[in-house]
Tab-separated table of C-alpha atoms and ligand atoms in Angstrom:
chain	number	residue	atom	x	y	z
D	553	MET	CA	-42.009	23.846	1.273
D	554	ALA	CA	-40.923	21.912	4.354
D	555	SER	CA	-41.556	18.509	2.752
D	556	TYR	CA	-39.789	19.620	-0.447
D	557	SER	CA	-36.551	20.536	1.356
D	558	SER	CA	-36.616	17.357	3.459
D	559	SER	CA	-36.824	15.164	0.346
D	560	GLN	CA	-33.942	17.176	-1.138
D	561	LYS	CA	-31.923	16.352	1.945
D	562	ASN	CA	-32.830	12.676	1.869
D	563	PHE	CA	-31.643	12.117	-1.688
D	564	PRO	CA	-27.881	12.363	-0.936
D	565	HIS	CA	-28.336	9.965	2.007
D	566	PHE	CA	-29.898	7.479	-0.390
D	567	LEU	CA	-26.870	7.835	-2.717
D	568	SER	CA	-24.316	7.572	0.068
D	569	PHE	CA	-25.855	4.239	1.070
D	570	PHE	CA	-24.744	2.825	-2.308
D	571	LEU	CA	-21.393	4.579	-2.075
D	572	ILE	CA	-20.710	2.859	1.264
D	573	LEU	CA	-21.825	-0.436	-0.281
D	574	ILE	CA	-19.340	0.022	-3.161
D	575	ILE	CA	-16.500	0.901	-0.765
D	576	SER	CA	-17.257	-2.118	1.450
D	577	CYS	CA	-17.117	-4.387	-1.592
D	578	GLU	CA	-13.415	-3.597	-1.923
D	579	GLY	CA	-12.973	-5.526	1.300
D	580	ALA	CA	-11.402	-5.102	4.686
D	581	PRO	CA	-7.734	-5.987	5.299
D	582	THR	CA	-8.939	-8.849	7.484
D	583	ASP	CA	-11.074	-10.516	4.780
D	584	GLY	CA	-10.087	-14.183	4.481
D	585	PHE	CA	-8.192	-14.169	7.779
D	586	THR	CA	-9.114	-16.025	10.964
D	587	GLU	CA	-9.141	-14.121	14.218
D	588	VAL	CA	-6.825	-15.502	16.891
D	589	THR	CA	-8.495	-15.752	20.308
D	590	LEU	CA	-6.575	-13.508	22.715
D	591	THR	CA	-6.644	-13.393	26.498
D	592	GLU	CA	-5.140	-10.798	28.861
D	593	LYS	CA	-2.134	-13.114	29.336
D	594	ASP	CA	-1.190	-12.408	25.721
D	595	PHE	CA	-0.735	-8.681	26.497
D	596	ASP	CA	2.645	-8.503	28.253
D	597	VAL	CA	3.419	-4.951	29.404
D	598	GLN	CA	7.115	-3.973	29.326
D	599	ARG	CA	7.820	-0.818	31.339
D	600	PRO	CA	10.735	0.865	33.140
D	601	TYR	CA	11.847	-1.732	35.669
D	602	ASP	CA	11.821	0.552	38.687
D	603	VAL	CA	8.256	1.881	38.534
D	604	PRO	CA	4.923	0.214	39.351
D	605	ILE	CA	2.888	-0.740	36.297
D	606	ALA	CA	0.075	1.657	37.224
D	607	GLU	CA	2.488	4.577	36.767
D	608	ARG	CA	3.040	3.773	33.075
D	609	TYR	CA	-0.020	1.776	31.947
D	610	SER	CA	-3.765	1.778	32.350
D	611	PHE	CA	-6.560	-0.278	30.812
D	612	GLU	CA	-9.948	1.348	31.261
D	613	ASN	CA	-13.160	1.203	29.220
D	614	GLY	CA	-11.406	-0.912	26.608
D	615	VAL	CA	-8.589	1.605	26.101
D	616	ARG	CA	-4.970	0.669	26.826
D	617	LYS	CA	-2.935	3.783	27.606
D	618	LEU	CA	0.868	3.437	27.635
D	619	TRP	CA	3.264	6.244	28.489
D	620	VAL	CA	6.967	6.740	29.241
D	621	TYR	CA	9.477	9.541	29.915
D	622	SER	CA	12.743	9.956	28.013
D	623	ASP	CA	14.758	9.755	31.257
D	624	ASP	CA	13.093	6.504	32.380
D	625	LYS	CA	15.038	3.306	32.968
D	626	PRO	CA	15.008	0.414	30.435
D	627	PHE	CA	12.474	-2.387	30.857
D	628	ASN	CA	14.923	-4.659	32.654
D	629	THR	CA	18.326	-4.400	34.324
D	630	GLU	CA	20.197	-6.441	31.655
D	631	THR	CA	19.441	-4.229	28.680
D	632	LYS	CA	20.671	-0.732	27.843
D	633	THR	CA	17.830	-0.074	25.383
D	634	ALA	CA	15.963	3.241	25.441
D	635	PRO	CA	12.917	3.701	27.677
D	636	ARG	CA	9.739	2.006	26.609
D	637	THR	CA	6.293	1.103	27.758
D	638	GLU	CA	5.238	-1.443	25.189
D	639	ILE	CA	2.927	-4.394	25.030
D	640	ARG	CA	4.726	-7.414	23.682
D	641	MET	CA	2.132	-9.804	22.285
D	642	ARG	CA	2.812	-13.241	23.763
D	643	ASN	CA	1.991	-16.836	22.890
D	644	HIS	CA	1.464	-16.175	19.179
D	645	ASP	CA	5.018	-15.761	17.863
D	646	TYR	CA	5.229	-16.901	14.247
D	647	SER	CA	7.809	-17.922	11.672
D	648	SER	CA	5.518	-18.893	8.772
D	649	GLY	CA	2.089	-18.092	7.388
D	650	ILE	CA	0.395	-14.722	7.036
D	651	TRP	CA	-0.257	-12.736	10.188
D	652	GLN	CA	-2.117	-9.543	10.812
D	653	PHE	CA	-2.240	-6.963	13.593
D	654	GLU	CA	-5.311	-4.765	13.889
D	655	GLY	CA	-5.892	-1.986	16.383
D	656	TYR	CA	-7.174	1.534	16.808
D	657	GLY	CA	-4.390	3.871	17.924
D	658	SER	CA	-4.303	7.431	19.164
D	659	VAL	CA	-1.313	9.690	19.857
D	660	PRO	CA	-1.606	12.993	21.725
D	661	ASN	CA	-0.140	16.152	20.265
D	662	GLY	CA	3.436	16.581	21.497
D	663	THR	CA	4.464	12.918	21.560
D	664	THR	CA	7.213	12.663	18.956
D	665	ASN	CA	10.311	10.781	17.801
D	666	VAL	CA	8.972	7.565	19.214
D	667	SER	CA	8.072	4.139	17.877
D	668	ILE	CA	4.428	3.225	18.509
D	669	MET	CA	4.224	-0.177	16.836
D	670	GLN	CA	6.705	-2.881	15.853
D	671	VAL	CA	6.969	-6.198	14.112
D	672	PHE	CA	9.908	-7.702	15.937
D	673	SER	CA	12.066	-10.767	15.440
D	674	ALA	CA	13.997	-12.119	18.394
D	675	SER	CA	16.896	-13.051	16.091
D	676	SER	CA	16.943	-10.205	13.539
D	677	GLY	CA	15.456	-7.244	15.408
D	678	PRO	CA	12.735	-4.883	14.227
D	679	ALA	CA	11.224	-5.760	10.840
D	680	LEU	CA	8.894	-2.774	11.121
D	681	MET	CA	8.812	0.270	13.350
D	682	LEU	CA	6.025	2.787	12.961
D	683	ARG	CA	7.328	6.053	14.339
D	684	VAL	CA	5.838	9.446	15.048
D	685	TYR	CA	7.936	12.388	13.847
D	686	ASN	CA	7.427	16.122	13.453
D	687	ASP	CA	3.908	17.399	14.039
D	688	GLY	CA	2.048	14.094	14.101
D	689	GLU	CA	3.489	12.376	11.050
D	690	LEU	CA	3.585	8.582	11.014
D	691	TRP	CA	6.687	7.083	9.406
D	692	CYS	CA	7.901	3.608	8.529
D	693	PHE	CA	11.204	3.682	10.432
D	694	GLN	CA	12.787	6.987	9.367
D	695	GLY	CA	12.504	6.424	5.634
D	696	LYS	CA	8.904	6.525	4.485
D	697	LEU	CA	6.045	8.841	5.408
D	698	ILE	CA	2.875	6.798	5.907
D	699	GLU	CA	0.312	9.344	7.133
D	700	ASP	CA	0.741	13.056	7.757
D	701	ASP	CA	-1.681	13.712	10.608
D	702	ILE	CA	-2.307	11.162	13.326
D	703	TYR	CA	-2.443	13.400	16.408
D	704	ASN	CA	-5.520	13.519	18.596
D	705	ARG	CA	-7.669	11.098	16.630
D	706	TRP	CA	-8.344	7.374	16.451
D	707	PHE	CA	-6.766	5.788	13.399
D	708	GLN	CA	-7.269	2.183	12.395
D	709	LEU	CA	-4.000	0.350	11.893
D	710	ASN	CA	-3.691	-2.975	10.081
D	711	VAL	CA	-0.312	-4.573	9.491
D	712	ILE	CA	-0.152	-7.724	7.386
D	713	HIS	CA	3.042	-9.756	7.558
D	714	ASN	CA	3.299	-12.352	4.814
D	715	VAL	CA	6.277	-14.391	6.030
D	716	HIS	CA	6.122	-16.577	2.925
D	717	ASN	CA	6.608	-13.556	0.600
D	718	ASN	CA	8.740	-11.580	3.082
D	719	LYS	CA	6.312	-8.639	2.809
D	720	ILE	CA	4.870	-6.344	5.443
D	721	THR	CA	1.950	-4.156	4.342
D	722	ILE	CA	0.678	-1.196	6.358
D	723	PHE	CA	-2.939	-0.019	6.199
D	724	ILE	CA	-4.278	3.161	7.783
D	725	ASP	CA	-8.059	3.468	8.082
D	726	GLY	CA	-8.439	0.425	5.839
D	727	VAL	CA	-6.312	1.860	3.016
D	728	SER	CA	-3.062	0.189	1.949
D	729	LYS	CA	-0.268	2.750	2.390
D	730	TYR	CA	3.063	1.025	2.014
D	731	ALA	CA	4.732	-2.377	1.774
D	732	LEU	CA	8.269	-3.214	2.793
D	733	ASP	CA	10.412	-6.332	2.845
D	734	ASP	CA	10.804	-8.031	6.200
D	735	ASN	CA	14.215	-8.719	7.721
D	736	ASN	CA	14.271	-12.396	6.815
D	737	GLY	CA	14.031	-14.352	9.832
D	738	GLY	CA	13.158	-15.737	13.101
D	739	ASP	CA	10.198	-15.824	15.373
D	740	TYR	CA	8.180	-12.657	14.950
D	741	TYR	CA	5.744	-10.913	17.231
D	742	PHE	CA	3.810	-7.653	17.401
D	743	LYS	CA	4.478	-4.830	19.870
D	744	PHE	CA	2.734	-1.515	20.457
D	745	GLY	CA	2.976	1.388	22.886
D	746	VAL	CA	5.837	3.890	23.124
D	747	TYR	CA	9.535	3.138	22.576
D	748	THR	CA	11.893	6.150	22.729
D	749	GLN	CA	13.825	7.044	19.545
D	750	ASN	CA	16.549	9.681	19.056
D	751	HIS	CA	15.541	13.222	20.131
D	752	SER	CA	12.194	12.122	21.515
D	753	SER	CA	9.812	14.385	23.367
D	754	TYR	CA	10.160	14.135	27.157
D	755	TYR	CA	6.684	12.633	27.511
D	756	MET	CA	5.475	9.946	25.106
D	757	GLU	CA	2.048	8.331	25.014
D	758	SER	CA	-0.089	6.174	22.760
D	759	ARG	CA	-3.521	4.656	23.351
D	760	TRP	CA	-4.930	1.523	21.785
D	761	LYS	CA	-8.277	-0.238	21.620
D	762	ASP	CA	-9.729	-3.328	19.947
D	763	VAL	CA	-6.302	-4.877	19.384
D	764	LYS	CA	-6.663	-8.141	17.485
D	765	ILE	CA	-4.448	-10.677	15.754
D	766	PHE	CA	-5.483	-12.634	12.678
D	767	ASN	CA	-3.738	-15.249	10.584
D	768	LYS	CA	-4.086	-17.554	7.612
D	769	THR	CA	-1.983	-20.077	5.742
D	770	GLU	CA	-0.222	-18.870	2.608
D	771	VAL	CA	-2.006	-19.687	-0.638
N	927	LIG	C1	0.088	20.698	18.574
N	927	LIG	O1	0.454	21.698	19.508
N	927	LIG	C2	1.229	22.732	18.929
N	927	LIG	C3	1.714	23.638	20.051
N	927	LIG	O2	0.697	23.828	20.986
N	927	LIG	C4	0.415	23.466	17.891
N	927	LIG	O3	1.186	24.465	17.281
N	927	LIG	C5	-0.036	22.449	16.817
N	927	LIG	O4	-0.862	23.089	15.883
N	927	LIG	C6	-0.747	21.297	17.446
N	927	LIG	N1	-0.996	20.279	16.425
N	927	LIG	C7	-2.104	19.573	16.362
N	927	LIG	C8	-2.185	18.577	15.260
N	927	LIG	O5	-3.031	19.715	17.146
N	928	LIG	C1	20.277	7.390	16.816
N	928	LIG	O1	21.528	7.939	17.035
N	928	LIG	C2	22.571	6.984	17.038
N	928	LIG	C3	23.828	7.675	17.451
N	928	LIG	O2	23.976	8.889	16.792
N	928	LIG	C4	22.658	6.373	15.655
N	928	LIG	O3	23.668	5.391	15.611
N	928	LIG	C5	21.344	5.736	15.308
N	928	LIG	O4	21.345	5.265	13.975
N	928	LIG	C6	20.220	6.727	15.453
N	928	LIG	N1	18.968	6.052	15.310
N	928	LIG	C7	18.070	6.468	14.480
N	928	LIG	C8	16.842	5.673	14.463
N	928	LIG	O5	18.216	7.436	13.767
N	929	LIG	C1	13.040	14.558	16.162
N	929	LIG	O1	14.170	14.141	15.446
N	929	LIG	C2	14.509	14.999	14.391
N	929	LIG	C3	15.684	14.413	13.666
N	929	LIG	O2	15.454	13.086	13.396
N	929	LIG	C4	14.840	16.377	14.944
N	929	LIG	O3	15.106	17.261	13.874
N	929	LIG	C5	13.687	16.889	15.756
N	929	LIG	O4	14.048	18.095	16.386
N	929	LIG	C6	13.280	15.888	16.809
N	929	LIG	N1	12.086	16.338	17.501
N	929	LIG	C7	12.129	16.798	18.734
N	929	LIG	C8	10.824	17.171	19.334
N	929	LIG	O5	13.172	16.897	19.360
N	930	LIG	C1	-2.988	-19.008	13.854
N	930	LIG	O1	-2.774	-18.728	15.209
N	930	LIG	C2	-3.072	-19.808	16.090
N	930	LIG	C3	-2.896	-19.290	17.508
N	930	LIG	O2	-1.585	-18.814	17.725
N	930	LIG	C4	-2.201	-20.982	15.764
N	930	LIG	O3	-2.518	-22.073	16.600
N	930	LIG	C5	-2.383	-21.376	14.319
N	930	LIG	O4	-1.480	-22.394	13.962
N	930	LIG	C6	-2.143	-20.185	13.421
N	930	LIG	N1	-2.461	-20.519	12.041
N	930	LIG	C7	-1.681	-20.161	11.033
N	930	LIG	C8	-2.177	-20.502	9.690
N	930	LIG	O5	-0.615	-19.571	11.169
């Protein structure tokens, strides 16, 4: 009886092995891309100018935690932009080719009306903002719902920017969710963290691990 029920249990495992194999054959967003070697110098933390970095950012056990308050100061004294603690990826700005951001993000319940990831152009502004609204919904700017429940879990985010085709494609947990046109121009870079939007929560936080950049030439 005991051996009968154990073989019954093993059969689905055997099947799921092939199921995983089939799913993997569809490919990861990074297939065909080359990983860019990053160093800590490439992770430039922007935070309210009047507080020490340790009061808005930590990097422990591979997890980057960024937080900000809605009454914080901007990230420098010249700008009047809303409060942010964001990592601006440095040294790999791009104006051609196909570039990809990959990272695992997590947003705690309560953090809302905030941008957590951007593709930004110095000359034409944000080409993509991924924002948290409502009860843990992830939106592309304010116009397109991407994922309805991102609170309190790790989600895998991949963003592919094909500068040649002017397309930005967003993947959550390896699944393509939405593609939008870019804003046509300039030197782009990736940013992630928390950047206050209208009617934000008082406290905003996002955490990130295994952040990587990939690229390839257009075909
Ligand atoms: C977030 O917290 C609120 C208030 O405590 C609760 O109603 C809601 O169900 C929580 N949502 C998630 C996704 O945990
Ligand atoms: C935020 O509010 C300002 C002023 O009302 C408005 O101009 C702007 O478009 C709003 N931003 C978003 C992202 O809704
Ligand atoms: C977020 O903004 C929306 C309008 O864009 C507003 O209805 C909502 O109340 C805001 N959330 C919070 C927590 O203030
Ligand atoms: C990929 O990134 C590296 C590092 O920034 C750069 O040297 C290289 O030219 C890039 N390749 C493409 C195809 O964009």
